[in-house]
Structure formats: structure tokens, C-alpha cells
Short mmCIF file of C-alpha atoms and ligand atoms in Angstrom, two decimals:
data_model
loop_
_atom_site.label_atom_id
_atom_site.label_comp_id
_atom_site.label_asym_id
_atom_site.label_seq_id
_atom_site.Cartn_x
_atom_site.Cartn_y
_atom_site.Cartn_z
CA MET H 6 -0.21 -0.27 -0.59
CA THR H 7 0.94 2.59 -0.77
CA THR H 8 1.19 6.22 1.48
CA PRO H 9 -0.49 9.27 1.01
CA ALA H 10 2.00 12.60 1.48
CA ARG H 11 2.21 16.08 1.02
CA ALA H 12 5.96 17.50 -0.49
CA ALA H 13 7.55 20.84 -1.50
CA ILE H 14 8.74 19.69 -5.18
CA CYS H 15 11.37 21.96 -5.85
CA ARG H 16 11.58 22.61 -10.40
CA GLY H 17 15.25 24.52 -10.50
CA ASN H 18 15.83 28.29 -9.48
CA LYS H 19 12.51 30.12 -11.78
CA GLU H 20 10.09 28.82 -9.71
CA PRO H 21 10.13 28.78 -6.32
CA PHE H 22 9.27 25.06 -4.54
CA SER H 23 5.62 23.88 -4.82
CA ILE H 24 4.14 21.36 -1.44
CA GLU H 25 2.03 19.68 -3.66
CA ASP H 26 -0.17 15.88 -3.31
CA VAL H 27 2.46 13.19 -4.06
CA GLU H 28 2.22 9.04 -2.70
CA LEU H 29 5.27 6.88 -0.98
CA ASP H 30 5.94 3.24 -2.19
CA GLU H 31 5.37 0.39 0.38
CA LEU H 32 8.51 -0.35 2.03
CA ARG H 33 11.16 -2.37 1.53
CA PRO H 34 12.73 -4.64 4.35
CA ASP H 35 15.70 -2.56 5.45
CA GLU H 36 13.24 1.15 5.16
CA LEU H 37 11.60 2.84 7.70
CA LEU H 38 8.54 5.83 6.83
CA VAL H 39 8.61 8.40 9.71
CA ARG H 40 5.78 11.13 10.14
CA VAL H 41 8.25 14.57 9.07
CA VAL H 42 8.47 16.57 12.05
CA ALA H 43 10.87 19.30 10.60
CA CYS H 44 13.59 19.73 8.43
CA GLY H 45 16.26 21.88 8.11
CA VAL H 46 17.69 23.89 6.10
CA CYS H 47 20.90 23.38 4.26
CA HIS H 48 22.83 25.01 0.70
CA THR H 49 23.05 21.85 -0.60
CA ASP H 50 19.68 21.69 -0.99
CA MET H 51 19.76 24.99 -2.78
CA ALA H 52 23.13 23.65 -4.65
CA VAL H 53 20.73 21.59 -5.79
CA ARG H 54 18.30 23.43 -6.81
CA ASP H 55 20.74 25.62 -8.58
CA GLU H 56 21.89 22.49 -10.43
CA GLN H 57 25.33 22.27 -9.33
CA LEU H 58 24.64 18.92 -8.23
CA PRO H 59 24.07 16.08 -10.65
CA VAL H 60 20.40 15.49 -8.25
CA PRO H 61 17.57 15.15 -11.46
CA HIS H 62 14.97 16.96 -10.84
CA PRO H 63 12.65 17.79 -10.83
CA VAL H 64 12.97 16.48 -7.33
CA VAL H 65 11.11 16.54 -3.67
CA LEU H 66 14.76 17.15 -1.63
CA GLY H 67 15.45 18.18 2.32
CA HIS H 68 17.76 16.43 4.09
CA GLU H 69 17.48 17.09 7.45
CA GLY H 70 14.95 15.80 8.89
CA ALA H 71 13.31 14.28 11.97
CA GLY H 72 10.01 13.27 13.10
CA ILE H 73 7.73 9.64 14.74
CA VAL H 74 8.25 6.09 12.43
CA GLU H 75 4.99 4.53 11.49
CA ALA H 76 5.89 1.95 10.06
CA VAL H 77 9.43 0.02 9.72
CA GLY H 78 10.70 -3.12 7.86
CA SER H 79 11.21 -6.46 7.92
CA GLU H 80 14.93 -5.78 8.58
CA VAL H 81 15.06 -3.04 10.40
CA THR H 82 16.46 -2.89 14.57
CA VAL H 83 17.43 1.43 14.75
CA ALA H 84 13.80 1.87 15.32
CA LYS H 85 10.41 0.54 15.71
CA PRO H 86 6.86 2.52 15.85
CA GLY H 87 6.13 5.86 17.65
CA ASP H 88 9.97 6.11 19.02
CA ARG H 89 11.55 9.59 17.59
CA VAL H 90 14.61 9.42 15.23
CA VAL H 91 16.32 11.48 13.12
CA MET H 92 17.48 10.87 9.56
CA SER H 93 21.04 12.18 8.09
CA PHE H 94 22.85 10.88 5.06
CA ASN H 95 22.47 7.63 3.35
CA SER H 96 24.97 4.88 2.73
CA CYS H 97 25.73 1.20 0.88
CA GLY H 98 26.83 -0.85 3.94
CA SER H 99 29.59 -2.11 2.84
CA CYS H 100 32.35 -0.65 -0.17
CA PRO H 101 35.36 -0.23 1.77
CA SER H 102 35.31 2.57 3.16
CA CYS H 103 31.79 1.79 5.38
CA GLU H 104 33.74 -0.72 6.49
CA ILE H 105 35.47 0.62 8.30
CA ASP H 106 33.31 3.51 9.83
CA ALA H 107 33.67 5.93 6.49
CA PRO H 108 30.54 6.10 4.91
CA THR H 109 30.70 9.66 4.55
CA TYR H 110 33.28 8.30 2.07
CA CYS H 111 30.92 5.54 0.73
CA TYR H 112 31.86 4.89 -3.37
CA ASN H 113 27.70 4.42 -3.66
CA PHE H 114 27.29 7.65 -2.17
CA PHE H 115 25.81 9.53 -5.22
CA PRO H 116 22.96 6.28 -6.31
CA HIS H 117 22.27 6.56 -2.17
CA ASN H 118 21.05 9.63 -2.14
CA TRP H 119 21.76 11.89 -4.68
CA SER H 120 20.59 9.14 -8.01
CA GLY H 121 16.69 10.42 -7.26
CA THR H 122 15.57 6.87 -7.08
CA ARG H 123 16.19 3.95 -4.29
CA ALA H 124 19.57 2.71 -5.55
CA ASP H 125 18.51 -0.72 -6.86
CA GLY H 126 16.44 2.47 -9.70
CA SER H 127 13.14 1.70 -8.14
CA PRO H 128 11.16 5.22 -7.30
CA VAL H 129 10.62 5.88 -3.09
CA MET H 130 7.70 8.46 -4.20
CA PHE H 131 4.86 8.85 -6.94
CA LYS H 132 3.02 12.04 -8.10
CA ASP H 133 -0.23 10.73 -10.20
CA GLY H 134 0.73 7.36 -10.84
CA ALA H 135 4.04 8.40 -11.90
CA PRO H 136 7.77 8.52 -10.37
CA MET H 137 9.12 11.30 -8.39
CA ASN H 138 12.65 11.78 -8.34
CA ALA H 139 13.01 11.73 -3.50
CA ASN H 140 15.44 9.51 -2.10
CA PHE H 141 17.95 12.79 -1.82
CA PHE H 142 20.11 11.68 0.85
CA GLY H 143 17.93 8.29 1.60
CA GLN H 144 14.98 10.41 3.19
CA SER H 145 13.46 14.46 1.10
CA SER H 146 12.53 15.27 4.34
CA PHE H 147 10.18 18.23 2.75
CA ALA H 148 7.14 16.01 2.95
CA THR H 149 5.32 15.50 5.62
CA HIS H 150 6.27 11.57 5.61
CA ALA H 151 9.33 10.19 4.12
CA ILE H 152 10.46 6.97 3.66
CA ALA H 153 13.69 6.62 5.55
CA HIS H 154 16.59 3.19 5.72
CA GLU H 155 18.71 1.40 8.68
CA ALA H 156 21.54 3.13 7.97
CA ASN H 157 20.72 6.95 7.70
CA THR H 158 18.55 6.49 11.25
CA VAL H 159 19.40 7.75 14.48
CA LYS H 160 15.93 6.85 17.28
CA VAL H 161 17.00 10.42 19.57
CA PRO H 162 18.37 8.74 22.85
CA ASP H 163 16.65 9.11 25.75
CA SER H 164 18.95 11.52 27.84
CA ALA H 165 17.62 13.63 24.37
CA ALA H 166 13.92 13.51 25.57
CA ASN H 167 12.99 17.00 26.44
CA ILE H 168 14.31 18.18 23.80
CA PRO H 169 12.16 18.96 20.87
CA LEU H 170 12.57 17.52 17.62
CA GLU H 171 12.39 20.68 15.60
CA GLN H 172 15.75 21.38 17.54
CA ILE H 173 17.29 17.96 17.55
CA ALA H 174 16.60 17.94 12.99
CA PRO H 175 20.31 19.66 11.84
CA ILE H 176 22.90 17.93 13.25
CA GLY H 177 22.80 15.35 10.92
CA CYS H 178 24.60 17.69 8.31
CA GLY H 179 26.20 20.69 8.65
CA LEU H 180 26.22 20.02 12.84
CA MET H 181 28.11 16.95 11.92
CA THR H 182 30.69 17.68 9.77
CA GLY H 183 31.60 21.30 11.68
CA ALA H 184 31.47 19.10 14.69
CA GLY H 185 33.31 16.39 13.41
CA ALA H 186 35.70 18.11 11.20
CA VAL H 187 37.05 19.57 14.54
CA LEU H 188 36.33 16.23 16.82
CA ARG H 189 36.55 13.61 14.80
CA SER H 190 38.07 14.55 11.03
CA MET H 191 41.24 17.07 11.66
CA ASP H 192 41.27 15.58 15.60
CA VAL H 193 41.83 18.58 17.21
CA ARG H 194 44.59 19.27 20.20
CA LYS H 195 43.32 20.71 23.66
CA GLY H 196 45.80 23.73 23.49
CA MET H 197 45.87 24.30 20.74
CA PRO H 198 44.76 27.16 17.24
CA ILE H 199 42.18 27.20 15.30
CA ALA H 200 40.71 29.16 12.54
CA VAL H 201 37.36 28.70 10.79
CA PHE H 202 37.16 30.24 8.44
CA GLY H 203 33.25 31.15 7.39
CA THR H 204 31.21 31.34 9.77
CA GLY H 205 27.48 29.20 8.97
CA THR H 206 26.37 25.53 10.34
CA VAL H 207 29.68 24.49 9.59
CA GLY H 208 31.79 26.69 11.21
CA MET H 209 30.09 28.42 14.63
CA ALA H 210 29.64 24.41 15.20
CA ALA H 211 33.53 23.69 14.20
CA ILE H 212 33.29 27.09 16.91
CA MET H 213 31.70 25.39 19.47
CA ALA H 214 33.93 22.16 18.79
CA ALA H 215 36.49 23.68 19.05
CA LYS H 216 35.49 24.91 22.84
CA ILE H 217 34.64 21.59 24.01
CA VAL H 218 37.86 20.20 23.26
CA GLY H 219 39.91 23.21 24.67
CA ALA H 220 41.54 24.55 21.94
CA ASN H 221 42.89 28.04 22.72
CA PRO H 222 43.40 30.18 20.60
CA ILE H 223 39.46 29.88 18.47
CA ILE H 224 40.64 32.47 15.48
CA ALA H 225 36.79 33.45 13.37
CA VAL H 226 37.15 34.31 10.30
CA ASP H 227 34.00 36.28 8.12
CA ILE H 228 33.13 39.12 6.85
CA ASN H 229 30.34 39.82 8.68
CA ASP H 230 30.01 41.21 12.47
CA GLU H 231 27.34 39.88 12.85
CA ARG H 232 27.79 36.25 12.73
CA LEU H 233 30.85 37.65 14.31
CA ALA H 234 29.30 38.11 17.13
CA LEU H 235 27.59 34.96 17.85
CA ALA H 236 30.43 33.01 16.98
CA LYS H 237 32.20 34.50 20.19
CA GLU H 238 28.79 34.25 22.35
CA LEU H 239 29.42 30.39 20.69
CA GLY H 240 33.00 29.77 22.13
CA ALA H 241 35.76 31.63 19.12
CA THR H 242 38.20 33.72 21.91
CA HIS H 243 39.18 36.44 19.22
CA THR H 244 36.67 37.28 15.06
CA ILE H 245 38.59 39.20 12.48
CA ASN H 246 36.88 40.84 9.72
CA ALA H 247 37.47 39.44 6.57
CA ARG H 248 37.44 42.83 5.38
CA GLY H 249 40.30 43.12 6.74
CA LYS H 250 44.18 41.96 6.83
CA VAL H 251 44.21 38.23 8.48
CA VAL H 252 46.63 37.05 7.94
CA GLU H 253 48.65 40.08 9.18
CA GLN H 254 45.87 39.64 11.63
CA ILE H 255 46.97 35.90 12.24
CA GLN H 256 50.07 35.94 12.43
CA GLU H 257 50.25 38.27 15.49
CA LEU H 258 47.37 37.18 17.18
CA VAL H 259 49.79 32.89 16.11
CA PRO H 260 53.13 33.52 15.73
CA GLN H 261 54.58 30.36 15.09
CA GLY H 262 51.17 29.41 13.13
CA LEU H 263 47.79 27.42 13.73
CA GLY H 264 47.66 24.29 14.90
CA TYR H 265 45.07 24.11 12.61
CA ALA H 266 43.35 26.47 9.63
CA PHE H 267 39.19 25.07 8.75
CA ASP H 268 38.25 26.25 6.21
CA THR H 269 34.42 26.50 5.23
CA THR H 270 34.25 28.96 2.27
CA GLY H 271 35.34 26.98 -0.09
CA ILE H 272 37.21 29.96 -2.22
CA ASN H 273 40.62 29.22 -2.62
CA THR H 274 42.47 32.22 -2.12
CA VAL H 275 40.82 31.77 1.98
CA ILE H 276 42.24 28.35 1.68
CA GLN H 277 45.66 29.17 0.40
CA ASP H 278 45.77 31.84 2.22
CA ALA H 279 44.97 29.87 5.80
CA TRP H 280 46.99 27.23 4.23
CA SER H 281 50.24 29.71 4.49
CA LEU H 282 49.86 30.17 8.10
CA LEU H 283 50.43 26.55 8.98
CA ALA H 284 52.03 25.47 11.98
CA PRO H 285 54.80 22.65 11.20
CA LYS H 286 52.34 19.08 11.73
CA GLY H 287 49.18 21.82 10.95
CA ILE H 288 46.32 20.87 8.49
CA CYS H 289 44.17 22.42 6.52
CA GLY H 290 40.46 21.10 6.53
CA ILE H 291 38.68 21.99 3.42
CA VAL H 292 34.67 21.74 3.66
CA GLY H 293 33.73 24.20 0.86
CA ALA H 294 32.30 23.65 -1.72
CA SER H 295 34.09 25.23 -4.48
CA PRO H 296 33.39 25.97 -8.11
CA PRO H 297 34.55 22.30 -9.63
CA GLU H 298 37.40 24.11 -12.43
CA ASP H 299 39.16 25.99 -9.17
CA MET H 300 42.59 24.28 -8.33
CA LEU H 301 44.63 24.88 -5.15
CA THR H 302 48.59 26.49 -5.36
CA PHE H 303 50.55 25.03 -2.10
CA ASN H 304 54.30 25.78 -2.20
CA GLU H 305 56.42 22.05 -1.92
CA THR H 306 58.51 22.58 0.87
CA ALA H 307 56.72 24.27 3.01
CA PHE H 308 54.24 20.95 2.89
CA MET H 309 57.12 18.66 2.15
CA GLY H 310 59.12 20.16 5.58
CA GLY H 311 56.94 21.00 8.22
CA GLY H 312 55.08 17.80 7.56
CA ARG H 313 51.42 19.93 6.62
CA THR H 314 48.61 18.31 5.50
CA VAL H 315 45.40 19.33 3.85
CA LYS H 316 43.03 17.00 4.36
CA GLY H 317 38.73 17.10 2.52
CA ILE H 318 36.18 16.04 5.05
CA LEU H 319 33.49 14.96 4.06
CA GLY H 320 30.09 14.99 7.13
CA GLY H 321 32.23 15.93 9.29
CA ASP H 322 33.93 11.65 9.90
CA SER H 323 30.57 10.93 10.91
CA ASP H 324 29.61 7.25 11.68
CA VAL H 325 26.00 8.36 11.68
CA GLY H 326 24.83 6.60 14.55
CA PRO H 327 27.31 7.08 17.11
CA PHE H 328 28.59 10.46 16.29
CA LEU H 329 24.72 12.34 16.54
CA CYS H 330 24.05 10.79 20.04
CA GLU H 331 27.51 11.93 21.15
CA LEU H 332 26.25 14.87 19.50
CA LEU H 333 23.24 15.43 20.77
CA ASP H 334 25.19 15.27 24.90
CA TYR H 335 27.25 17.60 23.61
CA HIS H 336 23.83 19.12 23.52
CA VAL H 337 22.02 18.26 26.40
CA LYS H 338 25.11 18.87 28.49
CA GLY H 339 24.32 23.15 26.44
CA GLN H 340 28.60 22.11 25.25
CA PHE H 341 26.62 22.54 21.59
CA PRO H 342 24.15 25.27 22.11
CA PHE H 343 23.38 24.69 18.43
CA GLU H 344 19.12 25.92 18.91
CA LYS H 345 20.93 29.40 18.78
CA LEU H 346 21.56 28.37 14.81
CA ILE H 347 18.08 27.63 14.33
CA GLY H 348 15.47 30.26 12.95
CA TYR H 349 11.82 27.82 12.45
CA PHE H 350 9.00 28.45 9.34
CA ASP H 351 6.73 27.20 8.96
CA PHE H 352 6.26 23.83 6.06
CA ASP H 353 3.98 26.93 3.50
CA GLN H 354 7.28 29.48 4.30
CA ILE H 355 9.69 27.30 2.60
CA ASN H 356 10.77 29.36 0.32
CA GLU H 357 10.67 32.34 3.15
CA ALA H 358 12.65 29.98 4.53
CA ILE H 359 15.51 29.76 1.44
CA HIS H 360 15.58 33.26 0.59
CA ALA H 361 15.93 33.86 5.16
CA SER H 362 19.47 31.55 4.63
CA GLU H 363 20.43 32.59 1.16
CA ASP H 364 20.72 36.77 1.75
CA GLY H 365 21.93 35.35 5.36
CA SER H 366 19.82 36.06 8.56
CA VAL H 367 19.16 33.02 9.74
CA VAL H 368 22.31 31.18 10.19
CA LYS H 369 19.68 27.30 9.95
CA PRO H 370 16.87 27.71 8.53
CA VAL H 371 14.23 24.52 9.84
CA LEU H 372 10.89 24.24 8.67
CA ARG H 373 7.69 22.21 10.91
CA ILE H 374 6.37 20.79 9.12
CA SER H 375 4.40 19.12 12.10
CA ALA H 376 3.33 18.72 15.68
CA GLU H 377 4.90 16.42 17.65
C1 CXF D 423 26.97 16.08 2.64
C2 CXF D 423 28.26 16.14 2.10
C3 CXF D 423 29.06 13.89 2.07
C4 CXF D 423 28.58 13.91 3.72
C5 CXF D 423 27.13 14.09 4.19
C6 CXF D 423 27.27 15.85 3.99
N1 CXF D 423 26.56 17.38 2.77
C7 CXF D 423 25.91 17.66 2.45
O1 CXF D 423 24.60 19.40 2.52
ZN1 ZN D 424 23.16 19.21 3.63
#
């Protein structure tokens, strides 16, 4: 039996998202039917809308969903009907990356997240009886209901029972990426200096995580003074407006060089500057989406001589369930106060929410889709 739902359909950037009737397919053994309570808006949704990523249109986006499980397939163990869950990216579970619990680097990432169908090519969603592209990040949560998978669903731990799902929703993408870059990918050491370039969701999460591990100083760099003020509230010890002389100011603060430089901007000149500030053994972590033709240039002697690292980072090296629970634990204890980034919108205000993300007025818009 199919499930009727309402979903926000994206038909590119020339028209607004439009909320329409759809049907969800019957569940496969490893799938869950989730009533979506809330979903965060991420820049990757807009990149797909703008056809910068190879996801077929028209499509139902949304990949920071949280909700209540309504039904599960026969092989699902991660949650049961009635459970509160949060959804993240999907993965195959059996490739060399998944085998070492590094699913953000899944060899089969595309078919499981971006193909518009299940990995086997079958549709999860229909509109007027015809297949509709969905299964975006294994969820497509800009909808009242989503089909999720064993691999990308996390049961919210009892310790977070008092945190509303609309607050938890965005944890499965940008927050996980920034915090994971610090806690996992770069494994930032206590007492070491870090600079974070760009203070969107990913950068702010990195700053909160850098405070958790006791990095010092924690330098936030951005062109937006309001964001810099919030970065300071969240853990930055110093802020630098990028319209000024960034390299000189960081050199003054940290004459020995940075232990870690974390770029969320994807701007190659910013990355090269960040790299040039590294101390011996320093790591420059890169998560920002860059134009596909961009190249980076580093001095070979400095690269080799100081044992420096340039590290591409996806999803903060999250292993989904364990890492999201770890982050929720920090959140419950007040050490990862990402609620300060959120601005809420009703589902039918999805176009306003996207606009607020793009004009920078809200760091992390979250859509309220149904009552918990
Ligand atoms: C993704 C990239 C791949 C791993 C999970 C997070 N980013 C989405 O916006
Ligand atoms: Zn995302």
C-alpha cells in the first residue's frame, strides 16, 4: 500500500518550491516510514536546486529531517513505530569506506543519496501515479512523510527526550560536519590554535566543538559582524572581519602558526591563505563547496618540510548513529548550543526559509512540518 503525503517539489531556480500531493512507495525490508516533524534547510538543497550537483529534477529535497516512525520494514532494527528519530545521509554499508565506519566516503554515495531513486533504480515516490525523484540523502524530508533507511536513521536517545524534534532536526548534516571536522577529521588537540574561515552552520559548529576540546585561541573569520558576534558567544576567543588584513592579524595572534585552519568558504584564495598560516604538523581542513574547475597551489617545500596536511572532509567523518548521539549528549549538557543558530518557519513558508538562508538573515532555517 502506498502512503499519501504532501511534499515540496523543486523544479529548478526559476520557480518557487511548490507543496503538492504525492504518494510514497511500500516499504522495503530495510526502510522506515517517518512522519516528518521538522527539517533543516542546508546549502546543499540550494546547490541541487541550482543544478550544481547531478541530482535529477523535478525532485523532493530536504536532508535534515526528524520525525516519528510510523512503520518499519521486516529487517529494521534501528527504531520501531512510535520512536523519535533523526535522519542523516545514506550509505551502502558494504564498500571499503563503509567497512571501516567511514560512510561519508561511501563508494556508492551517489546511487544511495543523489540518484532520485533507491540505489536499485526503483522510485520511492510517485506523483499522479508517475515516479517522482526523491530519496534525496535517503530521505527527502521536505515532506510530511519520508521513507528512510536503516543506515541513515538514528533513534533519538532517551537522554534527549526533552529536546523537541524541531530542534534536533538539523543535527544530521551541517552541524555534524563542522563538529566532526574538529572532533574527528582533524582531531583538534587541547591548547592548540585553530582558525575557522566562514561562520555559517558548519563554521559555528566547528567553533563550538573547538571550545569543547579546549583549543586555544579559537579565531573566527567572516565578513559579517553579526555572525562574528554570535561566533564569540559560541566559543571564539578572537574574531576577524575578513574585509581587513586576515593573514597579518592571525600571524600577530599566533606567531608560531596555526595547528588547524578550517575552511568552510570553498574560496581557493581563502584556502591558500589558511594553508600559509599553518605551523609544522598543522592541518588545513576543507569542507566548502568550490567551483568544479578550481585548483589549489601550495608551496611544496613548506608542505613536505613541515609535515603539513591538507585534508578534504566530508560530513565530519561521521559514522551516523554513534556520532549523532555523542553530539546530542553535548547538546543536552549545554556544550553544543546549536539552538542559537535556528530560525523556525512553517512548512508553507519554505521559500521564505530558503530566502532567509541565502540572504544570511538566519544561520539555520528549520521548517516545522507537523506537530510532535
Ligand atoms: C553531506 C556531504 C556528504 C556527507 C554528509 C554530508 N553534505 C550535505 O550537505
Ligand atoms: Zn546538507
